PDB file of C-alpha atoms in Angstrom:
ATOM      1  CA  MET A   5      16.181 -11.422   7.812  1.00 43.00           C
ATOM      2  CA  LYS A   6      19.251 -11.485   5.551  1.00 46.00           C
ATOM      3  CA  LYS A   7      17.064 -12.540   2.634  1.00 46.00           C
ATOM      4  CA  TYR A   8      14.759  -9.576   3.144  1.00 44.00           C
ATOM      5  CA  ARG A   9      16.540  -6.370   2.243  1.00 49.00           C
ATOM      6  CA  PRO A  10      14.220  -3.499   1.324  1.00 49.00           C
ATOM      7  CA  ASP A  11      16.982  -0.895   1.630  1.00 61.00           C
ATOM      8  CA  TRP A  12      17.632  -0.516  -2.111  1.00 80.00           C
ATOM      9  CA  PHE A  13      13.929  -0.023  -2.738  1.00 78.00           C
ATOM     10  CA  ILE A  14      13.527   2.586  -0.001  1.00 76.00           C
ATOM     11  CA  SER A  15      16.586   4.408  -1.318  1.00 83.00           C
ATOM     12  CA  GLY A  16      15.110   4.137  -4.817  1.00 86.00           C
ATOM     13  CA  LEU A  17      11.891   5.812  -3.694  1.00 82.00           C
ATOM     14  CA  PHE A  18      13.682   8.926  -2.558  1.00 83.00           C
ATOM     15  CA  LEU A  19      16.007   8.790  -5.567  1.00 91.00           C
ATOM     16  CA  MET A  20      12.930   8.910  -7.816  1.00 89.00           C
ATOM     17  CA  LEU A  21      11.637  11.867  -5.825  1.00 86.00           C
ATOM     18  CA  ALA A  22      14.981  13.657  -6.306  1.00 90.00           C
ATOM     19  CA  ALA A  23      15.030  12.779 -10.024  1.00 92.00           C
ATOM     20  CA  ALA A  24      11.503  14.117 -10.467  1.00 88.00           C
ATOM     21  CA  TRP A  25      12.570  17.369  -8.815  1.00 87.00           C
ATOM     22  CA  ALA A  26      15.785  17.706 -10.836  1.00 90.00           C
ATOM     23  CA  LYS A  27      14.478  16.453 -14.192  1.00 91.00           C
ATOM     24  CA  PRO A  28      10.692  16.029 -14.298  1.00 88.00           C
ATOM     25  CA  GLY A  29       8.940  14.503 -17.284  1.00 86.00           C
ATOM     26  CA  ILE A  30      11.562  12.094 -18.640  1.00 89.00           C
ATOM     27  CA  ALA A  31       9.919   9.873 -21.308  1.00 88.00           C
ATOM     28  CA  MET A  32       6.463  11.130 -20.312  1.00 85.00           C
ATOM     29  CA  ASP A  33       5.798  12.957 -23.594  1.00 82.00           C
ATOM     30  CA  TRP A  34       7.243  10.436 -26.025  1.00 82.00           C
ATOM     31  CA  ASP A  35       5.036   9.046 -28.782  1.00 77.00           C
ATOM     32  CA  PRO A  36       3.791   6.361 -29.216  1.00 80.00           C
ATOM     33  CA  VAL A  37       5.646   4.548 -26.402  1.00 79.00           C
ATOM     34  CA  ASN A  38       5.980   6.667 -23.278  1.00 87.00           C
ATOM     35  CA  LEU A  39       6.408   6.254 -19.541  1.00 88.00           C
ATOM     36  CA  GLY A  40       2.656   6.213 -18.960  1.00 85.00           C
ATOM     37  CA  LEU A  41       2.142   3.302 -21.354  1.00 88.00           C
ATOM     38  CA  ILE A  42       5.019   1.368 -19.790  1.00 91.00           C
ATOM     39  CA  ILE A  43       3.496   1.898 -16.347  1.00 87.00           C
ATOM     40  CA  ASP A  44       0.015   0.814 -17.514  1.00 86.00           C
ATOM     41  CA  ILE A  45       1.428  -2.413 -18.939  1.00 90.00           C
ATOM     42  CA  GLY A  46       3.542  -2.888 -15.816  1.00 89.00           C
ATOM     43  CA  ILE A  47       0.493  -2.543 -13.543  1.00 85.00           C
ATOM     44  CA  VAL A  48      -1.380  -5.241 -15.454  1.00 88.00           C
ATOM     45  CA  LEU A  49       1.659  -7.534 -15.238  1.00 91.00           C
ATOM     46  CA  ILE A  50       2.105  -6.845 -11.504  1.00 86.00           C
ATOM     47  CA  PHE A  51      -1.379  -8.109 -10.744  1.00 85.00           C
ATOM     48  CA  PHE A  52      -1.122 -10.953 -13.242  1.00 91.00           C
ATOM     49  CA  PHE A  53       2.004 -12.126 -11.399  1.00 89.00           C
ATOM     50  CA  TYR A  54       0.147 -11.506  -8.122  1.00 83.00           C
ATOM     51  CA  GLY A  55      -2.457 -14.030  -9.281  1.00 85.00           C
ATOM     52  CA  LEU A  56       0.285 -16.490 -10.229  1.00 89.00           C
ATOM     53  CA  LYS A  57       1.764 -16.205  -6.727  1.00 84.00           C
ATOM     54  CA  LEU A  58      -1.518 -16.762  -4.862  1.00 79.00           C
ATOM     55  CA  ASP A  59      -1.542 -20.266  -3.412  1.00 79.00           C
ATOM     56  CA  PRO A  60      -5.170 -21.505  -3.081  1.00 79.00           C
ATOM     57  CA  ALA A  61      -4.093 -24.192  -0.587  1.00 77.00           C
ATOM     58  CA  ALA A  62      -2.460 -21.633   1.708  1.00 72.00           C
ATOM     59  CA  LEU A  63      -5.484 -19.351   1.416  1.00 72.00           C
ATOM     60  CA  LYS A  64      -7.815 -22.219   2.298  1.00 75.00           C
ATOM     61  CA  ALA A  65      -5.674 -23.126   5.307  1.00 71.00           C
ATOM     62  CA  GLY A  66      -5.904 -19.574   6.594  1.00 70.00           C
ATOM     63  CA  MET A  67      -9.675 -19.168   6.259  1.00 77.00           C
ATOM     64  CA  ARG A  68     -10.765 -20.772   9.521  1.00 77.00           C
ATOM     65  CA  ASN A  69      -9.782 -18.154  12.089  1.00 83.00           C
ATOM     66  CA  TRP A  70     -12.660 -15.722  11.492  1.00 88.00           C
ATOM     67  CA  ARG A  71     -12.057 -13.727  14.697  1.00 91.00           C
ATOM     68  CA  MET A  72      -8.555 -12.792  13.590  1.00 92.00           C
ATOM     69  CA  HIS A  73      -9.756 -12.040  10.030  1.00 92.00           C
ATOM     70  CA  THR A  74     -12.445  -9.725  11.375  1.00 93.00           C
ATOM     71  CA  ALA A  75     -10.012  -7.865  13.634  1.00 94.00           C
ATOM     72  CA  ILE A  76      -7.470  -7.382  10.823  1.00 95.00           C
ATOM     73  CA  HIS A  77      -9.895  -6.060   8.214  1.00 95.00           C
ATOM     74  CA  LEU A  78     -11.798  -3.847  10.656  1.00 95.00           C
ATOM     75  CA  THR A  79      -8.460  -2.342  11.683  1.00 96.00           C
ATOM     76  CA  THR A  80      -7.326  -1.884   8.080  1.00 96.00           C
ATOM     77  CA  PHE A  81     -10.501  -0.459   6.568  1.00 96.00           C
ATOM     78  CA  LEU A  82     -12.417   1.047   9.517  1.00 96.00           C
ATOM     79  CA  VAL A  83     -10.173   1.957  12.450  1.00 96.00           C
ATOM     80  CA  PHE A  84      -7.464   3.463  10.238  1.00 96.00           C
ATOM     81  CA  PRO A  85      -9.784   5.889   8.369  1.00 96.00           C
ATOM     82  CA  LEU A  86     -11.698   6.757  11.542  1.00 96.00           C
ATOM     83  CA  LEU A  87      -8.460   7.885  13.193  1.00 96.00           C
ATOM     84  CA  ILE A  88      -7.948  10.501  10.459  1.00 96.00           C
ATOM     85  CA  LEU A  89     -11.574  11.432   9.700  1.00 95.00           C
ATOM     86  CA  PRO A  90     -12.275  13.630  12.794  1.00 95.00           C
ATOM     87  CA  PHE A  91      -9.551  16.110  11.760  1.00 95.00           C
ATOM     88  CA  TYR A  92     -11.166  16.947   8.415  1.00 95.00           C
ATOM     89  CA  PRO A  93     -13.264  19.895   9.712  1.00 94.00           C
ATOM     90  CA  LEU A  94     -10.070  21.503  11.033  1.00 94.00           C
ATOM     91  CA  VAL A  95      -8.363  21.569   7.616  1.00 92.00           C
ATOM     92  CA  ARG A  96     -11.294  21.842   5.230  1.00 90.00           C
ATOM     93  CA  GLY A  97     -10.858  24.783   2.896  1.00 86.00           C
ATOM     94  CA  THR A  98      -7.288  25.459   4.026  1.00 87.00           C
ATOM     95  CA  ASP A  99      -3.922  24.825   2.381  1.00 82.00           C
ATOM     96  CA  LEU A 100      -3.522  21.816   4.662  1.00 87.00           C
ATOM     97  CA  GLU A 101      -6.511  19.987   3.183  1.00 88.00           C
ATOM     98  CA  ILE A 102      -4.477  18.305   0.443  1.00 85.00           C
ATOM     99  CA  PHE A 103      -2.079  16.899   3.058  1.00 89.00           C
ATOM    100  CA  TRP A 104      -5.005  15.606   5.097  1.00 93.00           C
ATOM    101  CA  MET A 105      -6.282  13.927   1.921  1.00 91.00           C
ATOM    102  CA  GLY A 106      -2.897  12.250   1.518  1.00 91.00           C
ATOM    103  CA  LEU A 107      -3.086  10.930   5.090  1.00 94.00           C
ATOM    104  CA  PHE A 108      -6.657   9.761   4.571  1.00 96.00           C
ATOM    105  CA  PHE A 109      -5.606   8.019   1.358  1.00 94.00           C
ATOM    106  CA  LEU A 110      -2.915   6.234   3.395  1.00 95.00           C
ATOM    107  CA  ALA A 111      -5.509   5.224   5.981  1.00 96.00           C
ATOM    108  CA  ALA A 112      -7.899   3.854   3.338  1.00 95.00           C
ATOM    109  CA  LEU A 113      -5.340   1.569   1.667  1.00 95.00           C
ATOM    110  CA  PRO A 114      -5.200  -2.230   1.999  1.00 94.00           C
ATOM    111  CA  SER A 115      -2.408  -4.038   3.778  1.00 92.00           C
ATOM    112  CA  THR A 116       0.764  -5.036   1.987  1.00 86.00           C
ATOM    113  CA  VAL A 117       1.258  -8.699   1.080  1.00 75.00           C
ATOM    114  CA  SER A 118       4.911  -9.689   0.762  1.00 73.00           C
ATOM    115  CA  SER A 119       6.402  -7.808   3.708  1.00 75.00           C
ATOM    116  CA  SER A 120       3.474  -8.749   5.986  1.00 81.00           C
ATOM    117  CA  VAL A 121       3.951 -12.457   5.332  1.00 81.00           C
ATOM    118  CA  VAL A 122       7.747 -12.254   5.609  1.00 76.00           C
ATOM    119  CA  MET A 123       7.628 -10.408   8.923  1.00 80.00           C
ATOM    120  CA  VAL A 124       4.964 -12.730  10.359  1.00 86.00           C
ATOM    121  CA  SER A 125       7.084 -15.710   9.332  1.00 79.00           C
ATOM    122  CA  VAL A 126      10.240 -14.284  10.947  1.00 76.00           C
ATOM    123  CA  ALA A 127       8.407 -13.393  14.170  1.00 83.00           C
ATOM    124  CA  GLY A 128       6.739 -16.822  14.470  1.00 84.00           C
ATOM    125  CA  GLY A 129       3.185 -15.754  13.718  1.00 86.00           C
ATOM    126  CA  ASN A 130       0.269 -17.474  11.995  1.00 87.00           C
ATOM    127  CA  ILE A 131       1.650 -17.748   8.443  1.00 83.00           C
ATOM    128  CA  PRO A 132      -1.493 -19.190   6.731  1.00 84.00           C
ATOM    129  CA  GLY A 133      -3.553 -16.488   8.433  1.00 86.00           C
ATOM    130  CA  ALA A 134      -1.111 -13.817   7.247  1.00 87.00           C
ATOM    131  CA  ILE A 135      -1.240 -15.071   3.660  1.00 84.00           C
ATOM    132  CA  PHE A 136      -5.043 -15.214   3.673  1.00 87.00           C
ATOM    133  CA  ASN A 137      -5.608 -11.811   5.249  1.00 89.00           C
ATOM    134  CA  ALA A 138      -2.919  -9.946   3.320  1.00 86.00           C
ATOM    135  CA  SER A 139      -4.277 -11.369   0.060  1.00 84.00           C
ATOM    136  CA  MET A 140      -7.900 -10.664   0.954  1.00 88.00           C
ATOM    137  CA  SER A 141      -6.977  -7.147   2.051  1.00 91.00           C
ATOM    138  CA  GLY A 142      -5.784  -6.342  -1.472  1.00 86.00           C
ATOM    139  CA  ILE A 143      -9.053  -7.634  -2.927  1.00 85.00           C
ATOM    140  CA  ILE A 144     -11.261  -5.824  -0.403  1.00 91.00           C
ATOM    141  CA  GLY A 145      -9.265  -2.653  -0.978  1.00 90.00           C
ATOM    142  CA  ILE A 146     -10.336  -2.566  -4.630  1.00 86.00           C
ATOM    143  CA  VAL A 147     -13.768  -1.557  -3.351  1.00 87.00           C
ATOM    144  CA  MET A 148     -13.086   0.045   0.030  1.00 92.00           C
ATOM    145  CA  THR A 149     -10.276   2.436  -0.934  1.00 92.00           C
ATOM    146  CA  PRO A 150     -12.254   4.093  -3.790  1.00 88.00           C
ATOM    147  CA  PHE A 151     -15.332   4.139  -1.533  1.00 89.00           C
ATOM    148  CA  TRP A 152     -13.584   6.054   1.251  1.00 92.00           C
ATOM    149  CA  MET A 153     -11.797   8.415  -1.125  1.00 89.00           C
ATOM    150  CA  GLY A 154     -14.935   8.964  -3.193  1.00 85.00           C
ATOM    151  CA  LEU A 155     -16.588  10.613  -0.185  1.00 86.00           C
ATOM    152  CA  PHE A 156     -14.127  13.503  -0.522  1.00 84.00           C
ATOM    153  CA  LEU A 157     -12.953  13.393  -4.127  1.00 78.00           C
ATOM    154  CA  THR A 158     -16.473  14.196  -5.278  1.00 64.00           C
ATOM    155  CA  ASN A 159     -15.967  17.621  -3.699  1.00 57.00           C
ATOM    156  CA  GLN A 160     -12.411  17.960  -5.014  1.00 56.00           C
ATOM    157  CA  ASN A 161     -13.160  16.895  -8.556  1.00 52.00           C
ATOM    158  CA  SER A 162     -16.622  17.125 -10.097  1.00 46.00           C
ATOM    159  CA  GLY A 163     -15.533  14.584 -12.698  1.00 53.00           C
ATOM    160  CA  PHE A 164     -14.999  11.809 -10.153  1.00 57.00           C
ATOM    161  CA  ASN A 165     -17.154   8.825 -11.052  1.00 64.00           C
ATOM    162  CA  PHE A 166     -17.093   5.851  -8.677  1.00 66.00           C
ATOM    163  CA  SER A 167     -18.471   3.377 -11.232  1.00 72.00           C
ATOM    164  CA  HIS A 168     -15.853   4.464 -13.795  1.00 72.00           C
ATOM    165  CA  VAL A 169     -13.078   4.103 -11.214  1.00 72.00           C
ATOM    166  CA  LEU A 170     -14.365   0.655 -10.241  1.00 74.00           C
ATOM    167  CA  LEU A 171     -14.396  -0.384 -13.910  1.00 79.00           C
ATOM    168  CA  GLN A 172     -10.766   0.725 -14.283  1.00 78.00           C
ATOM    169  CA  LEU A 173      -9.803  -1.238 -11.186  1.00 79.00           C
ATOM    170  CA  ILE A 174     -11.558  -4.321 -12.535  1.00 82.00           C
ATOM    171  CA  VAL A 175      -9.723  -4.078 -15.862  1.00 83.00           C
ATOM    172  CA  GLN A 176      -6.297  -3.258 -14.428  1.00 82.00           C
ATOM    173  CA  ILE A 177      -6.380  -5.377 -11.267  1.00 81.00           C
ATOM    174  CA  ILE A 178      -9.142  -7.966 -10.930  1.00 83.00           C
ATOM    175  CA  LEU A 179      -8.998  -9.422 -14.447  1.00 89.00           C
ATOM    176  CA  PRO A 180      -5.184  -9.819 -14.406  1.00 89.00           C
ATOM    177  CA  VAL A 181      -5.388 -11.475 -10.954  1.00 85.00           C
ATOM    178  CA  VAL A 182      -8.071 -13.889 -12.178  1.00 89.00           C
ATOM    179  CA  ALA A 183      -6.002 -14.672 -15.281  1.00 93.00           C
ATOM    180  CA  GLY A 184      -2.966 -15.337 -13.087  1.00 91.00           C
ATOM    181  CA  LEU A 185      -4.954 -17.637 -10.798  1.00 88.00           C
ATOM    182  CA  PHE A 186      -6.301 -19.551 -13.799  1.00 91.00           C
ATOM    183  CA  LEU A 187      -2.843 -20.039 -15.327  1.00 92.00           C
ATOM    184  CA  ARG A 188      -1.059 -20.716 -12.024  1.00 90.00           C
ATOM    185  CA  ARG A 189      -1.377 -24.512 -12.252  1.00 88.00           C
ATOM    186  CA  PHE A 190       0.409 -24.502 -15.596  1.00 91.00           C
ATOM    187  CA  VAL A 191       3.358 -22.323 -14.552  1.00 90.00           C
ATOM    188  CA  VAL A 192       3.549 -22.837 -10.777  1.00 88.00           C
ATOM    189  CA  ARG A 193       7.121 -24.203 -10.911  1.00 90.00           C
ATOM    190  CA  TRP A 194       8.302 -21.275 -13.035  1.00 92.00           C
ATOM    191  CA  THR A 195       6.609 -18.860 -10.630  1.00 89.00           C
ATOM    192  CA  VAL A 196       8.270 -20.385  -7.563  1.00 87.00           C
ATOM    193  CA  ARG A 197      11.699 -20.287  -9.247  1.00 92.00           C
ATOM    194  CA  HIS A 198      11.329 -16.606 -10.143  1.00 90.00           C
ATOM    195  CA  LEU A 199       9.717 -15.132  -7.011  1.00 86.00           C
ATOM    196  CA  ILE A 200      12.675 -12.819  -6.381  1.00 87.00           C
ATOM    197  CA  GLN A 201      12.684 -11.555  -9.964  1.00 90.00           C
ATOM    198  CA  LEU A 202       8.914 -10.984  -9.872  1.00 88.00           C
ATOM    199  CA  ALA A 203       9.226  -9.009  -6.642  1.00 84.00           C
ATOM    200  CA  THR A 204      11.987  -6.916  -8.217  1.00 87.00           C
ATOM    201  CA  PHE A 205       9.784  -6.218 -11.247  1.00 90.00           C
ATOM    202  CA  ASP A 206       6.971  -5.042  -8.932  1.00 86.00           C
ATOM    203  CA  LYS A 207       9.297  -2.612  -7.188  1.00 85.00           C
ATOM    204  CA  ILE A 208      10.707  -1.220 -10.436  1.00 90.00           C
ATOM    205  CA  ILE A 209       7.207  -0.404 -11.689  1.00 88.00           C
ATOM    206  CA  ILE A 210       6.377   1.251  -8.359  1.00 83.00           C
ATOM    207  CA  LEU A 211       9.529   3.378  -8.654  1.00 87.00           C
ATOM    208  CA  LEU A 212       8.437   4.487 -12.131  1.00 89.00           C
ATOM    209  CA  ILE A 213       4.975   5.373 -10.804  1.00 85.00           C
ATOM    210  CA  VAL A 214       6.519   7.412  -7.993  1.00 82.00           C
ATOM    211  CA  TYR A 215       8.708   9.264 -10.495  1.00 87.00           C
ATOM    212  CA  GLN A 216       5.730   9.962 -12.773  1.00 84.00           C
ATOM    213  CA  SER A 217       3.530  11.159  -9.894  1.00 78.00           C
ATOM    214  CA  PHE A 218       6.123  13.534  -8.476  1.00 81.00           C
ATOM    215  CA  SER A 219       7.031  14.747 -11.971  1.00 84.00           C
ATOM    216  CA  HIS A 220       3.429  15.879 -12.443  1.00 77.00           C
ATOM    217  CA  SER A 221       3.579  17.641  -9.072  1.00 74.00           C
ATOM    218  CA  PHE A 222       6.845  19.449  -9.774  1.00 80.00           C
ATOM    219  CA  ARG A 223       5.713  20.388 -13.291  1.00 79.00           C
ATOM    220  CA  THR A 224       2.605  22.057 -11.857  1.00 71.00           C
ATOM    221  CA  ASN A 225       4.573  23.679  -8.980  1.00 73.00           C
ATOM    222  CA  VAL A 226       2.511  21.971  -6.296  1.00 66.00           C
ATOM    223  CA  PHE A 227       5.408  22.021  -3.842  1.00 69.00           C
ATOM    224  CA  SER A 228       6.464  25.590  -4.571  1.00 68.00           C
ATOM    225  CA  GLU A 229       4.502  27.011  -1.642  1.00 62.00           C
ATOM    226  CA  VAL A 230       4.991  24.092   0.752  1.00 70.00           C
ATOM    227  CA  ASN A 231       7.368  24.942   3.574  1.00 79.00           C
ATOM    228  CA  TRP A 232       9.596  22.547   5.486  1.00 83.00           C
ATOM    229  CA  LEU A 233       7.530  22.965   8.642  1.00 87.00           C
ATOM    230  CA  VAL A 234       4.493  21.444   6.917  1.00 84.00           C
ATOM    231  CA  LEU A 235       6.550  18.587   5.470  1.00 84.00           C
ATOM    232  CA  SER A 236       8.110  17.907   8.875  1.00 90.00           C
ATOM    233  CA  GLY A 237       4.646  17.824  10.416  1.00 91.00           C
ATOM    234  CA  LEU A 238       3.477  15.372   7.753  1.00 90.00           C
ATOM    235  CA  PHE A 239       6.470  13.154   8.497  1.00 91.00           C
ATOM    236  CA  LEU A 240       5.791  13.155  12.233  1.00 95.00           C
ATOM    237  CA  VAL A 241       2.041  12.535  11.844  1.00 94.00           C
ATOM    238  CA  SER A 242       2.654   9.601   9.495  1.00 93.00           C
ATOM    239  CA  ILE A 243       4.995   7.959  12.010  1.00 94.00           C
ATOM    240  CA  LEU A 244       2.678   8.764  14.935  1.00 95.00           C
ATOM    241  CA  LEU A 245      -0.156   7.068  13.046  1.00 95.00           C
ATOM    242  CA  PHE A 246       1.939   3.896  12.828  1.00 94.00           C
ATOM    243  CA  TYR A 247       2.544   3.849  16.591  1.00 94.00           C
ATOM    244  CA  VAL A 248      -1.133   4.495  17.315  1.00 95.00           C
ATOM    245  CA  ILE A 249      -2.300   1.659  15.081  1.00 95.00           C
ATOM    246  CA  MET A 250       0.273  -0.698  16.609  1.00 93.00           C
ATOM    247  CA  GLY A 251      -1.208   0.170  19.999  1.00 94.00           C
ATOM    248  CA  VAL A 252      -4.739  -0.435  18.727  1.00 94.00           C
ATOM    249  CA  THR A 253      -3.851  -3.866  17.322  1.00 94.00           C
ATOM    250  CA  ARG A 254      -2.086  -4.788  20.577  1.00 93.00           C
ATOM    251  CA  PHE A 255      -5.157  -3.749  22.571  1.00 94.00           C
ATOM    252  CA  LEU A 256      -7.519  -5.724  20.301  1.00 93.00           C
ATOM    253  CA  ALA A 257      -5.341  -8.837  20.518  1.00 93.00           C
ATOM    254  CA  GLN A 258      -5.348  -8.675  24.309  1.00 93.00           C
ATOM    255  CA  ARG A 259      -9.087  -8.043  24.619  1.00 93.00           C
ATOM    256  CA  MET A 260      -9.921 -10.842  22.184  1.00 93.00           C
ATOM    257  CA  HIS A 261      -7.488 -13.212  23.979  1.00 94.00           C
ATOM    258  CA  PHE A 262      -5.555 -14.117  20.848  1.00 94.00           C
ATOM    259  CA  SER A 263      -2.756 -16.656  20.965  1.00 92.00           C
ATOM    260  CA  LEU A 264       0.764 -15.308  20.450  1.00 90.00           C
ATOM    261  CA  PRO A 265       0.922 -16.338  16.728  1.00 90.00           C
ATOM    262  CA  ASP A 266      -2.458 -14.686  16.058  1.00 93.00           C
ATOM    263  CA  ARG A 267      -1.443 -11.554  17.976  1.00 93.00           C
ATOM    264  CA  ILE A 268       1.711 -11.251  15.868  1.00 91.00           C
ATOM    265  CA  THR A 269      -0.320 -11.669  12.677  1.00 93.00           C
ATOM    266  CA  LEU A 270      -2.894  -9.059  13.714  1.00 94.00           C
ATOM    267  CA  GLN A 271      -0.184  -6.516  14.555  1.00 91.00           C
ATOM    268  CA  PHE A 272       1.898  -7.065  11.442  1.00 91.00           C
ATOM    269  CA  VAL A 273      -0.860  -7.386   8.843  1.00 92.00           C
ATOM    270  CA  GLY A 274      -3.225  -4.906  10.481  1.00 92.00           C
ATOM    271  CA  SER A 275      -0.640  -2.137  10.805  1.00 92.00           C
ATOM    272  CA  GLN A 276       0.902  -2.215   7.321  1.00 91.00           C
ATOM    273  CA  LYS A 277      -0.165  -0.355   4.189  1.00 93.00           C
ATOM    274  CA  SER A 278       0.575  -1.254   0.581  1.00 88.00           C
ATOM    275  CA  LEU A 279       2.654   1.162  -1.484  1.00 85.00           C
ATOM    276  CA  MET A 280       1.978  -0.985  -4.544  1.00 83.00           C
ATOM    277  CA  HIS A 281      -1.779  -0.485  -4.256  1.00 86.00           C
ATOM    278  CA  ALA A 282      -1.253   3.171  -3.395  1.00 87.00           C
ATOM    279  CA  SER A 283       0.751   3.712  -6.574  1.00 83.00           C
ATOM    280  CA  VAL A 284      -1.906   2.046  -8.720  1.00 83.00           C
ATOM    281  CA  PHE A 285      -4.886   3.663  -7.004  1.00 86.00           C
ATOM    282  CA  ALA A 286      -3.287   7.120  -7.159  1.00 83.00           C
ATOM    283  CA  GLY A 287      -3.118   7.031 -10.946  1.00 76.00           C
ATOM    284  CA  ILE A 288      -6.741   5.920 -11.240  1.00 78.00           C
ATOM    285  CA  LEU A 289      -8.347   7.975  -8.470  1.00 79.00           C
ATOM    286  CA  PHE A 290      -6.365  11.195  -8.815  1.00 75.00           C
ATOM    287  CA  GLY A 291      -5.752  11.241 -12.553  1.00 63.00           C
ATOM    288  CA  GLY A 292      -7.702  14.453 -13.009  1.00 56.00           C
ATOM    289  CA  ILE A 293      -6.418  16.171  -9.876  1.00 60.00           C
ATOM    290  CA  GLY A 294      -3.135  18.030  -9.624  1.00 55.00           C
ATOM    291  CA  GLY A 295      -0.474  17.206  -7.062  1.00 58.00           C
ATOM    292  CA  ALA A 296      -0.292  13.427  -7.355  1.00 62.00           C
ATOM    293  CA  GLY A 297       3.025  13.461  -5.506  1.00 69.00           C
ATOM    294  CA  VAL A 298       1.427  14.947  -2.408  1.00 77.00           C
ATOM    295  CA  TRP A 299      -1.020  12.038  -2.250  1.00 80.00           C
ATOM    296  CA  LEU A 300       1.834   9.516  -2.254  1.00 83.00           C
ATOM    297  CA  LEU A 301       4.130  11.342   0.166  1.00 87.00           C
ATOM    298  CA  PRO A 302       2.500  10.098   3.432  1.00 91.00           C
ATOM    299  CA  VAL A 303       2.355   6.564   2.020  1.00 89.00           C
ATOM    300  CA  MET A 304       6.074   6.650   1.162  1.00 86.00           C
ATOM    301  CA  ILE A 305       6.943   7.893   4.656  1.00 88.00           C
ATOM    302  CA  TYR A 306       4.699   5.345   6.357  1.00 91.00           C
ATOM    303  CA  HIS A 307       5.825   2.467   4.132  1.00 86.00           C
ATOM    304  CA  SER A 308       9.510   3.179   4.726  1.00 83.00           C
ATOM    305  CA  PHE A 309       9.024   3.388   8.486  1.00 87.00           C
ATOM    306  CA  GLN A 310       6.819   0.287   8.692  1.00 87.00           C
ATOM    307  CA  LEU A 311       9.495  -1.811   6.988  1.00 81.00           C
ATOM    308  CA  PHE A 312      12.190  -0.510   9.316  1.00 79.00           C
ATOM    309  CA  PHE A 313      10.212  -0.810  12.547  1.00 82.00           C
ATOM    310  CA  THR A 314       8.454  -4.125  11.909  1.00 79.00           C
ATOM    311  CA  SER A 315      11.764  -5.719  10.897  1.00 76.00           C
ATOM    312  CA  LEU A 316      13.157  -4.737  14.310  1.00 76.00           C
ATOM    313  CA  ILE A 317      10.089  -6.120  16.083  1.00 78.00           C
ATOM    314  CA  ALA A 318      10.168  -9.343  14.074  1.00 73.00           C
ATOM    315  CA  ARG A 319      13.851  -9.876  14.828  1.00 69.00           C
ATOM    316  CA  ARG A 320      13.311  -9.217  18.537  1.00 72.00           C
ATOM    317  CA  GLN A 321      10.310 -11.560  18.607  1.00 66.00           C
ATOM    318  CA  GLN A 322      12.374 -14.237  16.879  1.00 60.00           C
ATOM    319  CA  ASN A 323      15.044 -14.019  19.590  1.00 61.00           C
ATOM    320  CA  THR A 324      12.593 -14.343  22.505  1.00 59.00           C
TER     321      THR A 324
END
């Protein structure tokens, strides 16, 4: 656990939020090189490096346990959204609808990769299964996240075009991943030596995306009429959602009679959500909609709490 220290990144997230509030728009209007261009290039590099880090042998080793794979992806892309979906009629047309959309966006995201695998490893879970499912979750999410959000964004934004969004995701995510996979065999030693630096680069780009998103929100006064009671409620609901999904994964593991390593993998991979994918998807899906910061707020809360709580669980599991 000493090698896994997300604290600086979590602190950085809220520092970016504070910076966006105090000084929104830094480097966003520069020409020709601006923050948006830097972020676009950074996103392509993130997923190119993601392809470099994918180990085909580890993925192949994790493919066999189809029951666990099914449980993880059904939890990630079906159970999660269905937990939030029934509340839509209660908030539709109200000021709370945008916060519900942020929670639904959280629910529709794929699982995170690095922290899932690290936590599964620490807790003694099925590591090949964690690598396979966390990696596949990111790929499946390229289709499933826009699909779920498209059901509601069509009403929010008449300009939303699913095929156009999918094309952007292919260009910014799939093609760089494929390029990374193709070149992996030539630079695999370099990649292994620089895993920490690559992870740091990923987090820096995410911090820039968070700053840009909240800058747009503060510039358009999205938060001007949001009271602390609503924000406190959003915080509590995001954390409650984590506990509920942990209970669901525990129940599924028991009913499907999973071994202890598989149960750990289902709980850790099935309960986590990727802030990296959220940051990328937000720019593509919500580019024409105001209040980008609101969409990321539940994800930031959930992501911060999942790292804190799963690290405690993993450490406790390790000591048993």
